[in-house]
PDB file of C-alpha atoms in Angstrom:
ATOM      1  CA  MET A   1     -52.681  81.129   8.379  1.00 42.00           C
ATOM      2  CA  GLU A   2     -49.176  80.323   9.671  1.00 45.00           C
ATOM      3  CA  ASN A   3     -49.066  79.260  13.368  1.00 62.00           C
ATOM      4  CA  ILE A   4     -48.116  82.638  15.001  1.00 60.00           C
ATOM      5  CA  LEU A   5     -47.095  80.766  18.344  1.00 57.00           C
ATOM      6  CA  LEU A   6     -44.636  78.458  16.613  1.00 58.00           C
ATOM      7  CA  LYS A   7     -43.176  81.345  14.500  1.00 62.00           C
ATOM      8  CA  TYR A   8     -42.953  83.613  17.814  1.00 58.00           C
ATOM      9  CA  MET A   9     -41.284  80.849  19.630  1.00 56.00           C
ATOM     10  CA  ALA A  10     -38.736  79.985  16.906  1.00 54.00           C
ATOM     11  CA  GLU A  11     -37.847  83.930  16.762  1.00 58.00           C
ATOM     12  CA  ARG A  12     -38.136  84.607  20.329  1.00 53.00           C
ATOM     13  CA  PHE A  13     -35.785  81.718  21.503  1.00 47.00           C
ATOM     14  CA  ASN A  14     -33.212  81.773  18.639  1.00 50.00           C
ATOM     15  CA  ALA A  15     -30.575  84.011  20.246  1.00 39.00           C
ATOM     16  CA  VAL A  16     -28.594  84.276  16.909  1.00 36.00           C
ATOM     17  CA  LYS A  17     -31.453  86.445  15.356  1.00 43.00           C
ATOM     18  CA  GLU A  18     -31.391  90.042  15.695  1.00 47.00           C
ATOM     19  CA  GLU A  19     -33.962  91.049  18.088  1.00 47.00           C
ATOM     20  CA  ARG A  20     -36.824  92.996  16.457  1.00 48.00           C
ATOM     21  CA  THR A  21     -39.042  95.657  17.804  1.00 47.00           C
ATOM     22  CA  VAL A  22     -42.603  97.160  17.067  1.00 42.00           C
ATOM     23  CA  GLN A  23     -40.909 100.142  15.806  1.00 45.00           C
ATOM     24  CA  GLN A  24     -38.850  98.409  13.278  1.00 51.00           C
ATOM     25  CA  LYS A  25     -41.677  96.228  11.868  1.00 66.00           C
ATOM     26  CA  ASN A  26     -44.017  99.177  12.370  1.00 81.00           C
ATOM     27  CA  LEU A  27     -46.966  96.626  13.024  1.00 91.00           C
ATOM     28  CA  PRO A  28     -49.884  97.457  15.294  1.00 95.00           C
ATOM     29  CA  PHE A  29     -51.573  95.127  17.992  1.00 96.00           C
ATOM     30  CA  VAL A  30     -54.820  95.232  19.927  1.00 97.00           C
ATOM     31  CA  THR A  31     -55.640  94.207  23.443  1.00 97.00           C
ATOM     32  CA  ILE A  32     -59.049  93.394  24.660  1.00 97.00           C
ATOM     33  CA  SER A  33     -60.251  93.344  28.275  1.00 96.00           C
ATOM     34  CA  ARG A  34     -63.665  92.299  29.187  1.00 96.00           C
ATOM     35  CA  GLU A  35     -66.056  91.759  31.898  1.00 96.00           C
ATOM     36  CA  PHE A  36     -67.279  88.339  32.532  1.00 95.00           C
ATOM     37  CA  GLY A  37     -69.839  87.331  29.836  1.00 95.00           C
ATOM     38  CA  CYS A  38     -68.873  90.014  27.151  1.00 96.00           C
ATOM     39  CA  PRO A  39     -67.973  88.457  23.663  1.00 96.00           C
ATOM     40  CA  ALA A  40     -64.127  89.075  23.549  1.00 96.00           C
ATOM     41  CA  LYS A  41     -63.261  86.043  21.730  1.00 94.00           C
ATOM     42  CA  GLU A  42     -65.949  86.769  19.138  1.00 96.00           C
ATOM     43  CA  VAL A  43     -65.054  90.154  18.700  1.00 97.00           C
ATOM     44  CA  ALA A  44     -61.402  89.265  18.362  1.00 96.00           C
ATOM     45  CA  LYS A  45     -62.184  86.774  15.681  1.00 96.00           C
ATOM     46  CA  ILE A  46     -64.058  89.150  13.567  1.00 97.00           C
ATOM     47  CA  VAL A  47     -61.159  91.446  13.841  1.00 97.00           C
ATOM     48  CA  VAL A  48     -58.704  89.186  12.852  1.00 95.00           C
ATOM     49  CA  ASP A  49     -60.718  87.651   9.887  1.00 95.00           C
ATOM     50  CA  LYS A  50     -61.542  90.949   8.463  1.00 96.00           C
ATOM     51  CA  LEU A  51     -57.851  92.412   8.665  1.00 95.00           C
ATOM     52  CA  ASN A  52     -56.612  89.278   7.222  1.00 94.00           C
ATOM     53  CA  LEU A  53     -58.987  89.529   4.306  1.00 93.00           C
ATOM     54  CA  SER A  54     -57.971  92.993   3.713  1.00 91.00           C
ATOM     55  CA  ASN A  55     -54.226  91.955   3.849  1.00 88.00           C
ATOM     56  CA  GLU A  56     -54.906  89.295   0.871  1.00 86.00           C
ATOM     57  CA  LYS A  57     -53.762  91.799  -1.695  1.00 82.00           C
ATOM     58  CA  LYS A  58     -50.614  92.672  -0.011  1.00 84.00           C
ATOM     59  CA  GLN A  59     -47.401  90.736  -0.595  1.00 79.00           C
ATOM     60  CA  HIS A  60     -45.787  89.369   2.336  1.00 81.00           C
ATOM     61  CA  ALA A  61     -48.140  90.476   4.853  1.00 84.00           C
ATOM     62  CA  GLN A  62     -47.679  89.178   8.253  1.00 88.00           C
ATOM     63  CA  PRO A  63     -50.965  87.616   9.228  1.00 90.00           C
ATOM     64  CA  TRP A  64     -53.153  88.798  12.104  1.00 93.00           C
ATOM     65  CA  ALA A  65     -53.856  86.351  14.635  1.00 92.00           C
ATOM     66  CA  LYS A  66     -56.079  86.461  18.403  1.00 92.00           C
ATOM     67  CA  LEU A  67     -54.231  85.324  21.252  1.00 91.00           C
ATOM     68  CA  SER A  68     -55.345  84.173  24.872  1.00 86.00           C
ATOM     69  CA  LYS A  69     -54.279  80.498  25.765  1.00 82.00           C
ATOM     70  CA  GLU A  70     -51.323  80.944  23.452  1.00 83.00           C
ATOM     71  CA  ILE A  71     -49.853  83.407  26.062  1.00 84.00           C
ATOM     72  CA  LEU A  72     -49.888  81.019  28.774  1.00 79.00           C
ATOM     73  CA  GLN A  73     -48.483  78.343  26.386  1.00 83.00           C
ATOM     74  CA  ALA A  74     -45.507  80.480  25.476  1.00 83.00           C
ATOM     75  CA  ALA A  75     -45.101  81.188  29.156  1.00 81.00           C
ATOM     76  CA  ALA A  76     -44.909  77.714  30.098  1.00 81.00           C
ATOM     77  CA  ASN A  77     -42.363  77.128  27.301  1.00 81.00           C
ATOM     78  CA  GLU A  78     -40.190  79.513  28.655  1.00 79.00           C
ATOM     79  CA  LEU A  79     -40.331  78.574  32.184  1.00 78.00           C
ATOM     80  CA  ASN A  80     -40.442  74.875  31.277  1.00 78.00           C
ATOM     81  CA  ILE A  81     -43.130  74.043  33.184  1.00 78.00           C
ATOM     82  CA  GLU A  82     -46.923  72.683  32.605  1.00 76.00           C
ATOM     83  CA  PRO A  83     -49.451  75.071  31.065  1.00 75.00           C
ATOM     84  CA  GLY A  84     -51.884  74.056  33.416  1.00 76.00           C
ATOM     85  CA  ARG A  85     -49.732  75.188  36.496  1.00 71.00           C
ATOM     86  CA  ILE A  86     -49.853  78.702  35.035  1.00 73.00           C
ATOM     87  CA  GLN A  87     -53.671  78.585  34.653  1.00 72.00           C
ATOM     88  CA  LYS A  88     -54.012  77.451  38.147  1.00 69.00           C
ATOM     89  CA  ILE A  89     -52.602  81.099  39.170  1.00 63.00           C
ATOM     90  CA  PHE A  90     -55.484  82.636  37.615  1.00 60.00           C
ATOM     91  CA  ASN A  91     -58.275  80.140  38.626  1.00 61.00           C
ATOM     92  CA  ASP A  92     -57.133  79.471  42.351  1.00 55.00           C
ATOM     93  CA  GLU A  93     -57.441  81.604  45.549  1.00 45.00           C
ATOM     94  CA  LYS A  94     -54.133  83.030  46.556  1.00 47.00           C
ATOM     95  CA  ARG A  95     -52.115  80.404  48.301  1.00 45.00           C
ATOM     96  CA  GLY A  96     -50.755  80.337  51.762  1.00 44.00           C
ATOM     97  CA  THR A  97     -46.965  80.723  52.391  1.00 42.00           C
ATOM     98  CA  ILE A  98     -46.747  77.171  53.947  1.00 43.00           C
ATOM     99  CA  ASP A  99     -48.397  75.895  50.825  1.00 45.00           C
ATOM    100  CA  GLU A 100     -45.950  77.614  48.629  1.00 45.00           C
ATOM    101  CA  ILE A 101     -42.825  76.378  50.304  1.00 43.00           C
ATOM    102  CA  LEU A 102     -44.079  72.808  50.457  1.00 43.00           C
ATOM    103  CA  ASN A 103     -44.620  73.083  46.672  1.00 49.00           C
ATOM    104  CA  ALA A 104     -41.004  74.427  46.241  1.00 45.00           C
ATOM    105  CA  LEU A 105     -39.428  71.798  48.171  1.00 42.00           C
ATOM    106  CA  SER A 106     -41.550  68.903  46.403  1.00 45.00           C
ATOM    107  CA  ASP A 107     -41.258  69.944  42.708  1.00 48.00           C
ATOM    108  CA  LYS A 108     -37.804  70.858  41.025  1.00 46.00           C
ATOM    109  CA  TYR A 109     -39.611  72.571  38.442  1.00 43.00           C
ATOM    110  CA  TYR A 110     -41.745  74.767  40.604  1.00 48.00           C
ATOM    111  CA  GLN A 111     -41.582  78.556  39.891  1.00 49.00           C
ATOM    112  CA  SER A 112     -43.113  81.266  42.164  1.00 63.00           C
ATOM    113  CA  ASP A 113     -46.232  82.946  41.170  1.00 67.00           C
ATOM    114  CA  ARG A 114     -44.325  86.119  40.868  1.00 73.00           C
ATOM    115  CA  LYS A 115     -41.741  84.804  38.310  1.00 80.00           C
ATOM    116  CA  ILE A 116     -44.686  83.200  36.314  1.00 80.00           C
ATOM    117  CA  LEU A 117     -46.796  86.578  36.372  1.00 80.00           C
ATOM    118  CA  LYS A 118     -43.753  88.593  35.265  1.00 84.00           C
ATOM    119  CA  THR A 119     -42.923  85.995  32.495  1.00 84.00           C
ATOM    120  CA  ILE A 120     -46.653  86.296  31.221  1.00 86.00           C
ATOM    121  CA  ASP A 121     -46.093  89.975  31.208  1.00 88.00           C
ATOM    122  CA  LYS A 122     -42.990  89.706  29.119  1.00 88.00           C
ATOM    123  CA  VAL A 123     -44.617  87.221  26.619  1.00 88.00           C
ATOM    124  CA  ILE A 124     -47.468  89.684  26.199  1.00 91.00           C
ATOM    125  CA  VAL A 125     -44.932  92.504  25.407  1.00 91.00           C
ATOM    126  CA  ASP A 126     -43.089  90.223  23.035  1.00 88.00           C
ATOM    127  CA  PHE A 127     -46.274  89.330  21.215  1.00 89.00           C
ATOM    128  CA  ALA A 128     -47.350  92.841  20.968  1.00 92.00           C
ATOM    129  CA  MET A 129     -43.976  94.032  19.692  1.00 91.00           C
ATOM    130  CA  TYR A 130     -44.189  91.164  17.211  1.00 87.00           C
ATOM    131  CA  GLY A 131     -47.316  92.851  15.721  1.00 91.00           C
ATOM    132  CA  ASN A 132     -50.484  92.218  13.964  1.00 92.00           C
ATOM    133  CA  VAL A 133     -52.109  90.541  17.100  1.00 93.00           C
ATOM    134  CA  VAL A 134     -55.282  90.849  19.189  1.00 96.00           C
ATOM    135  CA  ILE A 135     -54.402  89.961  22.687  1.00 95.00           C
ATOM    136  CA  ILE A 136     -57.213  88.702  24.934  1.00 94.00           C
ATOM    137  CA  GLY A 137     -57.130  89.344  28.777  1.00 91.00           C
ATOM    138  CA  ARG A 138     -54.167  88.645  31.044  1.00 86.00           C
ATOM    139  CA  GLY A 139     -53.994  92.354  31.917  1.00 88.00           C
ATOM    140  CA  GLY A 140     -52.592  92.903  28.391  1.00 91.00           C
ATOM    141  CA  MET A 141     -53.373  96.711  28.271  1.00 94.00           C
ATOM    142  CA  SER A 142     -51.585  97.474  31.390  1.00 91.00           C
ATOM    143  CA  VAL A 143     -48.293  95.853  30.422  1.00 91.00           C
ATOM    144  CA  THR A 144     -48.239  97.256  26.860  1.00 94.00           C
ATOM    145  CA  ARG A 145     -49.694 100.763  27.312  1.00 92.00           C
ATOM    146  CA  HIS A 146     -46.201 102.221  26.699  1.00 92.00           C
ATOM    147  CA  LEU A 147     -45.922 100.793  23.396  1.00 94.00           C
ATOM    148  CA  PRO A 148     -46.949 103.442  20.708  1.00 92.00           C
ATOM    149  CA  LEU A 149     -48.962 101.200  18.286  1.00 95.00           C
ATOM    150  CA  GLY A 150     -51.537  99.584  20.369  1.00 95.00           C
ATOM    151  CA  ILE A 151     -55.287 100.107  20.540  1.00 96.00           C
ATOM    152  CA  HIS A 152     -56.618  99.260  24.050  1.00 97.00           C
ATOM    153  CA  VAL A 153     -60.310  98.099  24.273  1.00 97.00           C
ATOM    154  CA  ARG A 154     -62.564  97.411  27.071  1.00 97.00           C
ATOM    155  CA  LEU A 155     -65.690  95.450  26.631  1.00 98.00           C
ATOM    156  CA  PHE A 156     -68.467  96.040  29.473  1.00 97.00           C
ATOM    157  CA  ALA A 157     -72.333  95.444  29.753  1.00 97.00           C
ATOM    158  CA  PRO A 158     -74.818  95.715  32.691  1.00 97.00           C
ATOM    159  CA  LEU A 159     -75.023  92.845  34.901  1.00 96.00           C
ATOM    160  CA  GLU A 160     -78.355  91.421  33.864  1.00 95.00           C
ATOM    161  CA  TRP A 161     -77.508  91.328  30.206  1.00 96.00           C
ATOM    162  CA  ARG A 162     -74.156  89.381  30.918  1.00 96.00           C
ATOM    163  CA  LEU A 163     -76.065  86.821  33.148  1.00 96.00           C
ATOM    164  CA  GLN A 164     -78.468  86.084  30.465  1.00 94.00           C
ATOM    165  CA  ARG A 165     -75.864  85.660  27.794  1.00 95.00           C
ATOM    166  CA  LEU A 166     -74.044  83.312  30.047  1.00 95.00           C
ATOM    167  CA  ILE A 167     -77.212  81.076  30.213  1.00 94.00           C
ATOM    168  CA  GLU A 168     -78.001  81.504  26.590  1.00 92.00           C
ATOM    169  CA  THR A 169     -74.654  80.507  25.530  1.00 91.00           C
ATOM    170  CA  SER A 170     -74.702  77.688  27.924  1.00 90.00           C
ATOM    171  CA  GLN A 171     -71.813  78.855  30.054  1.00 90.00           C
ATOM    172  CA  CYS A 172     -73.905  78.604  32.877  1.00 91.00           C
ATOM    173  CA  GLN A 173     -76.818  76.469  33.688  1.00 91.00           C
ATOM    174  CA  THR A 174     -78.728  78.521  36.354  1.00 93.00           C
ATOM    175  CA  LEU A 175     -79.042  82.443  37.042  1.00 93.00           C
ATOM    176  CA  ASP A 176     -77.473  81.634  40.555  1.00 93.00           C
ATOM    177  CA  GLN A 177     -74.524  80.002  38.959  1.00 93.00           C
ATOM    178  CA  ALA A 178     -73.953  82.892  36.674  1.00 94.00           C
ATOM    179  CA  LYS A 179     -74.091  85.243  39.336  1.00 95.00           C
ATOM    180  CA  THR A 180     -71.523  83.259  41.512  1.00 94.00           C
ATOM    181  CA  LEU A 181     -69.287  82.901  38.482  1.00 93.00           C
ATOM    182  CA  SER A 182     -69.421  86.406  37.594  1.00 93.00           C
ATOM    183  CA  LYS A 183     -68.735  87.772  40.896  1.00 93.00           C
ATOM    184  CA  LYS A 184     -65.710  85.743  40.981  1.00 91.00           C
ATOM    185  CA  ILE A 185     -64.227  86.259  37.804  1.00 92.00           C
ATOM    186  CA  ASP A 186     -64.857  89.846  37.590  1.00 92.00           C
ATOM    187  CA  PHE A 187     -63.281  90.331  40.864  1.00 90.00           C
ATOM    188  CA  LYS A 188     -59.914  88.640  39.911  1.00 87.00           C
ATOM    189  CA  ARG A 189     -59.722  90.179  36.607  1.00 88.00           C
ATOM    190  CA  ASN A 190     -60.328  93.854  38.017  1.00 88.00           C
ATOM    191  CA  ALA A 191     -58.066  93.021  40.933  1.00 86.00           C
ATOM    192  CA  LEU A 192     -55.417  92.087  38.400  1.00 84.00           C
ATOM    193  CA  LEU A 193     -55.868  95.248  36.270  1.00 88.00           C
ATOM    194  CA  LYS A 194     -55.868  97.442  39.498  1.00 87.00           C
ATOM    195  CA  SER A 195     -52.578  95.914  40.800  1.00 83.00           C
ATOM    196  CA  LYS A 196     -50.739  96.431  37.389  1.00 85.00           C
ATOM    197  CA  THR A 197     -51.966  99.708  36.847  1.00 83.00           C
ATOM    198  CA  ASN A 198     -51.682 100.871  40.511  1.00 81.00           C
ATOM    199  CA  SER A 199     -55.146 102.610  40.016  1.00 78.00           C
ATOM    200  CA  GLU A 200     -58.695 101.888  41.108  1.00 81.00           C
ATOM    201  CA  ARG A 201     -59.891 103.630  37.803  1.00 86.00           C
ATOM    202  CA  PHE A 202     -57.993 101.494  35.346  1.00 88.00           C
ATOM    203  CA  GLU A 203     -60.856 102.033  32.834  1.00 88.00           C
ATOM    204  CA  ASP A 204     -59.064 105.631  32.248  1.00 88.00           C
ATOM    205  CA  ASP A 205     -56.366 104.020  30.626  1.00 90.00           C
ATOM    206  CA  PHE A 206     -58.225 102.456  27.624  1.00 95.00           C
ATOM    207  CA  ASP A 207     -58.535 103.969  24.302  1.00 95.00           C
ATOM    208  CA  VAL A 208     -62.143 103.008  23.825  1.00 96.00           C
ATOM    209  CA  LEU A 209     -65.118 101.356  25.862  1.00 97.00           C
ATOM    210  CA  TYR A 210     -67.928  99.417  24.514  1.00 98.00           C
ATOM    211  CA  ASN A 211     -71.188  98.649  25.826  1.00 98.00           C
ATOM    212  CA  CYS A 212     -72.044  95.113  24.591  1.00 97.00           C
ATOM    213  CA  LYS A 213     -75.836  95.437  25.365  1.00 97.00           C
ATOM    214  CA  TYR A 214     -76.242  98.258  22.654  1.00 97.00           C
ATOM    215  CA  MET A 215     -73.494  97.270  20.142  1.00 97.00           C
ATOM    216  CA  ASN A 216     -73.058  93.753  18.639  1.00 97.00           C
ATOM    217  CA  GLU A 217     -69.809  92.114  17.708  1.00 97.00           C
ATOM    218  CA  GLU A 218     -69.945  93.221  14.379  1.00 97.00           C
ATOM    219  CA  GLU A 219     -70.155  96.880  14.980  1.00 98.00           C
ATOM    220  CA  ILE A 220     -67.696  96.835  17.650  1.00 98.00           C
ATOM    221  CA  SER A 221     -65.157  94.990  15.515  1.00 98.00           C
ATOM    222  CA  ASP A 222     -65.791  97.505  12.768  1.00 97.00           C
ATOM    223  CA  SER A 223     -65.372 100.376  15.129  1.00 98.00           C
ATOM    224  CA  ILE A 224     -61.926  98.916  16.347  1.00 98.00           C
ATOM    225  CA  ILE A 225     -60.926  98.580  12.624  1.00 97.00           C
ATOM    226  CA  HIS A 226     -61.929 102.080  11.827  1.00 97.00           C
ATOM    227  CA  LEU A 227     -59.876 103.364  14.898  1.00 96.00           C
ATOM    228  CA  LEU A 228     -56.784 101.538  13.663  1.00 96.00           C
ATOM    229  CA  GLN A 229     -57.316 103.173  10.299  1.00 96.00           C
ATOM    230  CA  ASP A 230     -57.902 106.648  11.891  1.00 95.00           C
ATOM    231  CA  LYS A 231     -54.837 106.554  13.801  1.00 95.00           C
ATOM    232  CA  LYS A 232     -53.045 105.209  10.636  1.00 94.00           C
ATOM    233  CA  LEU A 233     -51.777 101.843  12.099  1.00 94.00           C
ATOM    234  CA  ILE A 234     -53.097  99.849   9.158  1.00 91.00           C
TER     235      ILE A 234
END
């Protein structure tokens, strides 16, 4: 598969080329939002693999790709800062005003959190308009909901099931660790969606919600592909 990030960057930053839109290319995209512990990456990989397999017989078909950290890399390139600085926004608690001012004075490449988050949103929209991508997290649904060719998926499951999976997949070593991490990450992810949708009921904006306790990765992936087919997006 071609490196979609490099191809995107080449097209995105070549001002001579005519800008393309999802309407012109007529290519769909999928966003996946998830509660912590749900298998978003696994579902995205299966969807991408199956769609690329079905595209093998089509000449000049644009490959599908799943995107997560690549979004941060593209935003970092546009802002000319280290990707780790962008990741820090998602990992750290909100910084104080004094700390922000000191950072601005000490680092000539410093960008405000607001500008970084706006750039991430823009990159997500650009990738969605590029088409044939599965975008994981980063509030993808909220910033692409206005685009007509998207399918927006939410993965959820009972807390007890998610905690057990975190331990089984070695993401956490103890139940207490899993509980603490789940509470922290779920709070931040939900806060991001609430802030972007201006709603406490952001779940209402998804096309479909899957309970991972009762549907495995294959079943969810097949359902997403069928939904793309039913909507005549593929």
